[in-house]
Coordinates of C-alpha atoms and ligand atoms in Angstrom, one line a residue:
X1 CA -17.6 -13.3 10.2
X2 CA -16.2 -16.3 8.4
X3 CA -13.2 -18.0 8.1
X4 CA -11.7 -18.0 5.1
X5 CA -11.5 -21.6 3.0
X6 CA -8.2 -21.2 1.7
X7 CA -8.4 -24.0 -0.4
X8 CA -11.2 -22.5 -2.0
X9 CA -9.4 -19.3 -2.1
X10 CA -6.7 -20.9 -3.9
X11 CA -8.7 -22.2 -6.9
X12 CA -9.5 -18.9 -7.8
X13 CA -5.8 -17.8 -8.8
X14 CA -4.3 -19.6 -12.0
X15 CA -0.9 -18.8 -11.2
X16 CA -0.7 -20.9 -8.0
X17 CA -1.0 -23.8 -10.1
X18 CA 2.5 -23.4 -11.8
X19 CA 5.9 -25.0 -10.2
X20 CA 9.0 -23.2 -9.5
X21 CA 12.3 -25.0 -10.1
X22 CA 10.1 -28.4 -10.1
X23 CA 8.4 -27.3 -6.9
X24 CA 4.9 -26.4 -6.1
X25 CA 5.3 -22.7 -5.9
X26 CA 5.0 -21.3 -2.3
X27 CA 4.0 -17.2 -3.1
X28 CA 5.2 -15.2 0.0
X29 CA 5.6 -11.9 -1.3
X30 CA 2.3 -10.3 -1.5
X31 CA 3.5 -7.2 -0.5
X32 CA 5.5 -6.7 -2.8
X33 CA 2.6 -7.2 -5.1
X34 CA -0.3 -9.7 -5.0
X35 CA -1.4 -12.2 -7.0
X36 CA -4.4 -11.7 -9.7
X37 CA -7.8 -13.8 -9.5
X38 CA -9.4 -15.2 -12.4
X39 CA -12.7 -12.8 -11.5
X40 CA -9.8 -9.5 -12.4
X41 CA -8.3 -11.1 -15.3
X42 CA -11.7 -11.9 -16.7
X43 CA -13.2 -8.6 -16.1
X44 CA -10.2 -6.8 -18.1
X45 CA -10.5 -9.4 -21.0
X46 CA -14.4 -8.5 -20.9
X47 CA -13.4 -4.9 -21.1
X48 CA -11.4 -5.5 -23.9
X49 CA -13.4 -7.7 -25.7
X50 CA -16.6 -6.3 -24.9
X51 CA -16.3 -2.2 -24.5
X52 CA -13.2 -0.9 -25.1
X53 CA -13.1 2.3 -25.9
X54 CA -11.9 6.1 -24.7
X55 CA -13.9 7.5 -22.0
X56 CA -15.8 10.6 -21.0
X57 CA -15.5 11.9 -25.1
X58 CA -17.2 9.8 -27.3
X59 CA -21.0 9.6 -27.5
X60 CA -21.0 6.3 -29.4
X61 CA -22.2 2.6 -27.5
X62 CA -18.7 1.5 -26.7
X63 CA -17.1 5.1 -25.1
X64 CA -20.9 5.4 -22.9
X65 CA -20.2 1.4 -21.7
X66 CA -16.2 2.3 -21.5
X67 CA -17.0 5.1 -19.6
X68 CA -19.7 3.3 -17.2
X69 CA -17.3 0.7 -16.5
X70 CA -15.1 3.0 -15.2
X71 CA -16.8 5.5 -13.1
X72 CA -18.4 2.4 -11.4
X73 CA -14.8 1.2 -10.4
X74 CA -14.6 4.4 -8.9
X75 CA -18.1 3.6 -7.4
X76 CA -16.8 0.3 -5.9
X77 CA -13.1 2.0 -4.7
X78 CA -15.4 4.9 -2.7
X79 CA -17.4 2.1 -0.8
X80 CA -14.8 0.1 -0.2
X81 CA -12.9 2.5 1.5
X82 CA -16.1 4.5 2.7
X83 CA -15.5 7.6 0.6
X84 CA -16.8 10.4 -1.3
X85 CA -16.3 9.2 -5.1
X86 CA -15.9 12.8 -6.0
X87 CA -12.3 12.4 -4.0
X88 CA -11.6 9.4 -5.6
X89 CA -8.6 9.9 -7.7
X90 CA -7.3 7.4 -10.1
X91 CA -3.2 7.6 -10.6
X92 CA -0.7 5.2 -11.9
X93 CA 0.0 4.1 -7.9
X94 CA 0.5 4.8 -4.5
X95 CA 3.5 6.8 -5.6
X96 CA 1.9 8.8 -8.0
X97 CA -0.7 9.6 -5.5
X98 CA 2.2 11.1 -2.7
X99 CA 3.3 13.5 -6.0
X100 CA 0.4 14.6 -6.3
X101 CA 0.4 15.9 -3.1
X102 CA 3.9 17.1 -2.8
X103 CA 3.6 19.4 -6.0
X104 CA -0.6 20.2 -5.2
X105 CA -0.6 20.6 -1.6
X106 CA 2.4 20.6 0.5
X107 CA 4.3 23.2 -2.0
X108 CA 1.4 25.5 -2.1
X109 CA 0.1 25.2 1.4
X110 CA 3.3 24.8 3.5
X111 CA 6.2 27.4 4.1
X112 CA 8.5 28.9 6.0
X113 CA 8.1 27.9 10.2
X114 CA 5.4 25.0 9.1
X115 CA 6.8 21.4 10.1
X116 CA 5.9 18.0 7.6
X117 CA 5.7 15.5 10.2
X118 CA 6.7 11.9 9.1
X119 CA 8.1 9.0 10.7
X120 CA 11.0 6.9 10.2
X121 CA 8.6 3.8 8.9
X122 CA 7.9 5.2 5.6
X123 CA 8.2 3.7 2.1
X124 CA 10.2 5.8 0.4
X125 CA 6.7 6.9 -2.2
X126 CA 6.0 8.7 1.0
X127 CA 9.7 10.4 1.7
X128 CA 11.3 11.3 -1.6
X129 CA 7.9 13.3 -3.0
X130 CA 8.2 15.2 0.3
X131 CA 11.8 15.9 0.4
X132 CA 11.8 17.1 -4.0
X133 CA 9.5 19.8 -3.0
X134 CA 10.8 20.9 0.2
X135 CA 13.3 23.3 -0.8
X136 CA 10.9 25.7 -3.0
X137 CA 8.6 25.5 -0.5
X138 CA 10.6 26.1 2.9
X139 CA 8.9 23.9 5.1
X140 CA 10.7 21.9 7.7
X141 CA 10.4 18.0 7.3
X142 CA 10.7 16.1 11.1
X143 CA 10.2 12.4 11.5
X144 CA 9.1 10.8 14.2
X145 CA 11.6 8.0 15.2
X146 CA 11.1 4.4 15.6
X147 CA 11.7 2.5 19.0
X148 CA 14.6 0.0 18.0
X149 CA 14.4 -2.4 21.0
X150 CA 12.8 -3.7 23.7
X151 CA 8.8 -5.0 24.0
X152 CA 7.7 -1.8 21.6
X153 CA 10.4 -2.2 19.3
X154 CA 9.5 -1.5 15.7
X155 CA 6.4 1.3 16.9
X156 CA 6.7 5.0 16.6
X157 CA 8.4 6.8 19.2
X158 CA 5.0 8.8 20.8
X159 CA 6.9 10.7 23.1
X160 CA 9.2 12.1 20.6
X161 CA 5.5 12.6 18.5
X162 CA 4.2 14.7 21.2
X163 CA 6.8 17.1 21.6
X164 CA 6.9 18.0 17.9
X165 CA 3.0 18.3 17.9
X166 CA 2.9 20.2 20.9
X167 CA 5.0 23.3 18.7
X168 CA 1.6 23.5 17.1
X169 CA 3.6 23.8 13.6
X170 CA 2.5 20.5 12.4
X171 CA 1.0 22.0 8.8
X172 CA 0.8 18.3 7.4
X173 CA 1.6 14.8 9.2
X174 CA 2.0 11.7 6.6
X175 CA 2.3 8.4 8.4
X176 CA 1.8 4.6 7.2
X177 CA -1.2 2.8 8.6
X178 CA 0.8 -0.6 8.2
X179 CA 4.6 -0.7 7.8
X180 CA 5.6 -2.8 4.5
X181 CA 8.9 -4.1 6.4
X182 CA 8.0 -4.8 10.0
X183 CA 4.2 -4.9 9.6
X184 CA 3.7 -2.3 12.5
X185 CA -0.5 -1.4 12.5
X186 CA 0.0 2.5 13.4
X187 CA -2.5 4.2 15.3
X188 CA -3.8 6.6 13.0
X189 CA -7.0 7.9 13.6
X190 CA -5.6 8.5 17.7
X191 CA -2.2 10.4 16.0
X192 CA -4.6 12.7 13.8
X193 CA -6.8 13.6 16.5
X194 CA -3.8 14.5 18.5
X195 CA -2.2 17.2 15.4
X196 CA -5.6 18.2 14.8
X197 CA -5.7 19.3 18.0
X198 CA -2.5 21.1 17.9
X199 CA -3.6 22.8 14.9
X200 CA -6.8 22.9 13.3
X201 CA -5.6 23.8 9.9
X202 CA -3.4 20.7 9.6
X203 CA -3.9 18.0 6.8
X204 CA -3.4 14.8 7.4
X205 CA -1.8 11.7 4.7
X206 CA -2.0 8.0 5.6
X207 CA -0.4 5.8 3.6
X208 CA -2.8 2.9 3.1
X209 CA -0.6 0.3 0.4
X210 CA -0.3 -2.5 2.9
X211 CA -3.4 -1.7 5.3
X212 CA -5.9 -1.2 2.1
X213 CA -5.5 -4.8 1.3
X214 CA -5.2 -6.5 4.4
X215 CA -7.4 -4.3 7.4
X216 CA -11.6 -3.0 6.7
X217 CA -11.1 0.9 5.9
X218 CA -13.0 3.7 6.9
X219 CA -11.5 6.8 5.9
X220 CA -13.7 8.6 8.0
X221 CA -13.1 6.8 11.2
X222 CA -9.4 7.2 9.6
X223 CA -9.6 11.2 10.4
X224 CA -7.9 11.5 7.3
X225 CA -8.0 14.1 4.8
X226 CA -5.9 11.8 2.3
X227 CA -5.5 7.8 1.7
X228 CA -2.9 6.8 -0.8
X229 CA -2.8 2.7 -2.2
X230 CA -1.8 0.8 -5.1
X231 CA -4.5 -1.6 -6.8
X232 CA -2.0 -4.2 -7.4
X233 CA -1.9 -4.9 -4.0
X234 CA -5.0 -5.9 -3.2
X235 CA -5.6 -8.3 -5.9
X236 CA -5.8 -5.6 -8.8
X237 CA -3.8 -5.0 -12.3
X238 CA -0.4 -2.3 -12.0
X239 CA -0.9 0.5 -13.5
X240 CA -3.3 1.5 -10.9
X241 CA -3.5 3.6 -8.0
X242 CA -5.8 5.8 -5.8
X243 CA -5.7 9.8 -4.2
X244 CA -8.8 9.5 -2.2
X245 CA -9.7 12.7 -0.2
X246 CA -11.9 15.3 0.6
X247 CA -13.5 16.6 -2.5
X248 CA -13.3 20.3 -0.9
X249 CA -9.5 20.1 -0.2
X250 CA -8.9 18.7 -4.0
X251 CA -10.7 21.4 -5.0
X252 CA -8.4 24.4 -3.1
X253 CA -5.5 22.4 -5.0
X254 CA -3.9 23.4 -8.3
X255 CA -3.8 20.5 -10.8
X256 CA -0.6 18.1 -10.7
X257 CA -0.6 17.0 -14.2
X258 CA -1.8 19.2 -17.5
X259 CA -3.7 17.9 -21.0
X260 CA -6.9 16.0 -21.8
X261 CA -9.8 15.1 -20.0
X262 CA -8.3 17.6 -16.7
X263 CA -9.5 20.8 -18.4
X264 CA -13.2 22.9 -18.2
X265 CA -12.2 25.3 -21.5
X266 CA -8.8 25.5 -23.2
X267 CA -8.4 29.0 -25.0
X268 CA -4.6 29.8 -26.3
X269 CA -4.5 32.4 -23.4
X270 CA -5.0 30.3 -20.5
X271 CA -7.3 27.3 -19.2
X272 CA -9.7 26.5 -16.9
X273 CA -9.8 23.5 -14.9
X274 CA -12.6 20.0 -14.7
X275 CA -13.7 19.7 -11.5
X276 CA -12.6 17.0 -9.2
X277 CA -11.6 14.2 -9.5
X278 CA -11.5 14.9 -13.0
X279 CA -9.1 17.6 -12.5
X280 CA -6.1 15.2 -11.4
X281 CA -6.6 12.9 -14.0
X282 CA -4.9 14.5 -17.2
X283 CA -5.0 12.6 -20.2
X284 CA -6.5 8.5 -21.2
X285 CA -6.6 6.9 -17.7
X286 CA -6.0 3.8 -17.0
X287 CA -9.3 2.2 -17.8
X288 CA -9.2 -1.6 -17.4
X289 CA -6.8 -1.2 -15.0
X290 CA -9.8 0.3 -12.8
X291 CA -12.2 -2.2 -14.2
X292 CA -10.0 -4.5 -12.8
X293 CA -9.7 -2.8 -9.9
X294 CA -13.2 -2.6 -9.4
X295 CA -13.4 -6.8 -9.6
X296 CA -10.6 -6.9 -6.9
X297 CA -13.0 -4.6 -4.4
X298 CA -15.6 -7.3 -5.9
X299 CA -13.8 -10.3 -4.8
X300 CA -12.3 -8.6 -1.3
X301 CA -16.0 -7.8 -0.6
X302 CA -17.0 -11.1 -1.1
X303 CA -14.8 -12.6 0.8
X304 CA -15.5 -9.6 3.6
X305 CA -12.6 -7.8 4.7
X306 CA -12.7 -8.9 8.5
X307 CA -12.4 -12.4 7.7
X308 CA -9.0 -11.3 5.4
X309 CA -7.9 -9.8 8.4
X310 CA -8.9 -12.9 11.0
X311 CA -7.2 -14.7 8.2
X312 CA -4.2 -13.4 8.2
X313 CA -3.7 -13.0 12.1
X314 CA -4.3 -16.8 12.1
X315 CA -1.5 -17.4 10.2
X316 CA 0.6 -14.4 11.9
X317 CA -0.4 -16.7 15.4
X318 CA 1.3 -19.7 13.5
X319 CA 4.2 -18.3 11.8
X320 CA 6.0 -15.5 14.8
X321 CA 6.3 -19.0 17.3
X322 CA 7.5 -21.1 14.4
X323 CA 10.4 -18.7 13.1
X324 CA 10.7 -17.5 16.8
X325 CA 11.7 -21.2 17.3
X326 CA 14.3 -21.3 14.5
X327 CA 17.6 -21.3 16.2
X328 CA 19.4 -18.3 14.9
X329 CA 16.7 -16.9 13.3
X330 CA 14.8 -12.8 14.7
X331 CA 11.6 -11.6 13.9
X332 CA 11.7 -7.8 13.7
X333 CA 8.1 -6.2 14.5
X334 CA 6.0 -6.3 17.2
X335 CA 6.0 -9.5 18.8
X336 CA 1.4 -9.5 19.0
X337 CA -0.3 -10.2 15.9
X338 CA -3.0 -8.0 17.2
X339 CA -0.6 -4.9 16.4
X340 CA 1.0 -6.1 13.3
X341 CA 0.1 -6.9 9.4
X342 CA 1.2 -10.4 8.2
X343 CA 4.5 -8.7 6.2
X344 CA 7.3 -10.4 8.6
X345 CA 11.0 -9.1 8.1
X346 CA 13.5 -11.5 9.6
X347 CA 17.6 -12.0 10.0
X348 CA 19.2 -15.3 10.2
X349 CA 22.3 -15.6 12.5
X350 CA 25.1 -15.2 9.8
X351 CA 23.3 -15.6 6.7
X352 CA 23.0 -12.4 3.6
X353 CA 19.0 -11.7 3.2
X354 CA 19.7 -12.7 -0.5
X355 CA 21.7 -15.5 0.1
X356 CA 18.3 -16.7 1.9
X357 CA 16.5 -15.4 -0.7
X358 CA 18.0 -17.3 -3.7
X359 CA 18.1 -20.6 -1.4
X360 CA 14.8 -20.4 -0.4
X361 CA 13.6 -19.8 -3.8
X362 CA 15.5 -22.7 -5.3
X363 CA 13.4 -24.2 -2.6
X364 CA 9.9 -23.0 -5.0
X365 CA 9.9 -20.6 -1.9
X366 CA 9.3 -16.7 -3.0
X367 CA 10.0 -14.4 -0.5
X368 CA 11.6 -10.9 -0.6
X369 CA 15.2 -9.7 0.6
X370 CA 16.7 -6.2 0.3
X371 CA 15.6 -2.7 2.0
X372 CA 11.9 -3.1 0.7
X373 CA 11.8 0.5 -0.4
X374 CA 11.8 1.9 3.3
X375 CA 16.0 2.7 4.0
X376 CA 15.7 4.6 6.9
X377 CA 13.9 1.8 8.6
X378 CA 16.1 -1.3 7.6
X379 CA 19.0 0.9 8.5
X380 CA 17.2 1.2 12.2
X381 CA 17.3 -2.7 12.2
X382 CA 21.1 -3.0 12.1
X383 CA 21.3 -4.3 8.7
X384 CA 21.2 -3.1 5.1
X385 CA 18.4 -5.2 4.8
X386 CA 16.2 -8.1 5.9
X387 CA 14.1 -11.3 4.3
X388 CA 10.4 -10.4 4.5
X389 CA 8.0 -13.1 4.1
X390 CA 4.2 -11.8 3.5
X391 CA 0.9 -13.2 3.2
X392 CA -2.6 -13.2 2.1
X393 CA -5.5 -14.3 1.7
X394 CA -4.1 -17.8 -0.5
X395 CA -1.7 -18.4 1.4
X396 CA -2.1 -21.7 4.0
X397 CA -0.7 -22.9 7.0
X398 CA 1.1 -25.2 5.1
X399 CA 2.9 -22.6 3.7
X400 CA 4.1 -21.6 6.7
X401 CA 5.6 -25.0 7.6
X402 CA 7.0 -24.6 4.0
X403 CA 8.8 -21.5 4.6
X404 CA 10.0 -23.0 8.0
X405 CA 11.6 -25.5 6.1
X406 CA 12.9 -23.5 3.3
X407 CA 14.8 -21.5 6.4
X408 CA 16.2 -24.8 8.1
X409 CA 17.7 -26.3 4.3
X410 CA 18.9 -22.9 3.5
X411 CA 21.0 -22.8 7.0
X412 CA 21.9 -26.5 6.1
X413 CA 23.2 -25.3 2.7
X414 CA 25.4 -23.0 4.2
X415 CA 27.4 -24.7 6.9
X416 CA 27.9 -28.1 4.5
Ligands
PMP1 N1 3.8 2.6 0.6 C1 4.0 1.3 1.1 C2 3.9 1.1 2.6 C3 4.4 0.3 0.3 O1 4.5 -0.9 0.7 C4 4.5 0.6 -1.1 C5 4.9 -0.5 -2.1 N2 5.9 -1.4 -1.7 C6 4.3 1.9 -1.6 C7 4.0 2.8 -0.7 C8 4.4 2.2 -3.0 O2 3.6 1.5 -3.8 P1 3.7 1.6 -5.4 O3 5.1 1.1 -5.7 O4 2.7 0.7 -5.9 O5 3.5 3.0 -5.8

């Protein structure tokens, strides 16, 4: 594996060339949503200039390239994440993706007595989805809490996971593989095996926006029947997302969205359905969003995805003892980089999250401050929210003295 040369890195995204406020700008906000290489923004000009047209209809030059270029993105999305490309769904996001399986699955194959198991972590894409179906549909939906303190704070409370798995009315368990607010690396493929066990005819969701981008994925070893990630993320346009599953369990599911491109035959009686993934992917896709999604996969794969992750527990190894040794200043998360993503949520001693926000930006210093989409958990950490610095692959160690210093003159600000 090699290290990544950040410097090299760097070069290859234009907009870490601008200032901010007459500063060099200092991008710490990745997961939010990442910055865009000059490889991506070149390969959805190329589209444009090159092959635009619609897809799957036409039989002219341009719809046979348009429609190449895609259906290789989806090509380059399967290997990336080791999957069947027949169960590689293109949606709008990772949010899009949960709906899908709210309204497909969980309202047709959960009822009355069968338990959704989530946890406390979540983002909200993979709570609300859950909670607008669950009335039709009966189920029950139990989360598995979060410790709050001590050496395992900010993990899942396995105890508390047992005993609801050992009811053996786990019908669908939907957990994050890396939390967007206190960077917590879940065990997944352990939890999975563990409901399976309890019940064979469970389905399991992992919710793969922050590990997709940052950890190698398998989602075999994964033992998951669904992965759900945004391609903006991971170095890819918005307006892009990905339902990756097993081809036969898409199949058993009745379509989320109805028009163009979804259907087999269309008579004014009734219609029959494309097969998958075609199926869940009603009307123009998003086409050079995938091309451009497909030169993200390019550019991650070049770079290897081990060496992202190396990368990014390097820094993590620089910047938990450097805002551990800010006076005032907690790290919420587990305390080992080994367990954690590089998204790091802290609190300042007295100080608003977007007080420290604005300061730090005036300071060319982006970070992020609010509840990050995942309530339940910012609530757990005392607060209404927290300031969450997050990094990737262009991001340096010199940025993590930067943001040290952004902390220490936004603290000065405030007590002048
Ligand atoms: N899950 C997690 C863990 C996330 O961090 C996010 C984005 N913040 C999402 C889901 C939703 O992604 P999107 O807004 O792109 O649909």
């Amino acid at each position: 594996m090699d290290a990544l040369d950040v410097e090299t890195v760097r070069k290859d995204f234009p907009i870490l060339e601008r200032q901010v406020h007459g500063r060099p700008l200092v991008y710490l906000d990745s997961a939010a949503t990442s910055q865009k290489p000059q490889a991506v923004l070149d390969a959805m000009d190329r589209y444009y200039e090159q092959s635009n047209a619609n897809v799957h209809r036409g039989v002219h030059a341009l719809a046979e390239e348009a429609t190449e270029a895609y259906e290789n993105a989806r090509g380059k999305v399967a290997r990336f994440i080791r999957a069947d490309p027949r169960g590689v769904v293109f949606t709008k996001n990772a949010t899009e993706a949960f709906n899908v399986l709210a309204y497909s699955l969980a309202a047709n194959r959960l009822g009355d007595g069968d338990i959704l198991l989530s946890t406390q972590m979540e983002h909200h894409a993979n709570l609300v989805p859950w909670q607008l179906v669950q009335p039709r549909a009966g189920f029950e939906i139990r989360y598995i809490p979060v410790i709050a303190l001590g050496p395992d704070a900010g993990t899942l409370d396995l105890d508390a996971f047992d005993e609801i798995v050992a009811t053996g009315r786990v019908k669908l368990f939907t957990v994050t593989a890396m939390s967007n607010v206190v960077g917590t690396i879940n065990p997944v493929a352990d939890l999975a095996a563990r409901v399976r066990a309890a019940n064979s005819e469970a389905v399991v969701v992992v919710d793969g926006a922050q590990s997709v981008p940052h950890l190698p994925t398998d989602l075999l070893a994964l033992e998951a029947d669904f992965l759900c990630f945004s391609g903006h993320k991971m170095l890819g346009p918005t307006g892009i997302g990905v339902l990756a599953g097993k081809p036969e369990l898409l199949d058993d599911m009745p379509p989320f969205l109805g028009g163009g491109e979804m259907i087999a035959n269309v008579t004014l009686e009734g219609t029959t359905f494309n097969e998958v993934p075609y199926k869940f992917e009603a009307g123009t896709p998003p086409i050079a969003e995938a091309v451009g999604l497909g030169a993200a996969v390019d550019y991650l794969s070049a770079l290897g995805m081990e060496s992202v992750r190396a990368h990014e527990v390097a820094l993590l190894e620089h910047v938990l003892p450097a805002l551990n040794s800010v006076e005032g200043v907690t790290v919420h998360g587990p305390t080992d980089p080994s367990g954690r993503g590089a998204a790091v949520s802290f609190a300042v001693e007295g100080l608003h999250p977007h007080d420290i926000g604005t300061i730090m930006d005036r300071e060319g210093v982006a970070v992020r401050a609010g509840h990050h989409c995942a309530k339940p958990l910012v609530r757990l950490l005392g607060s209404a929210a927290t300031t969450r610095a997050s990094f990737y692959v262009y991001n340096s160690v010199d940025e993590v003295q930067a943001l040290i210093d952004a902390i220490e003159a936004t603290k000065r600000f405030f007590v002048r």
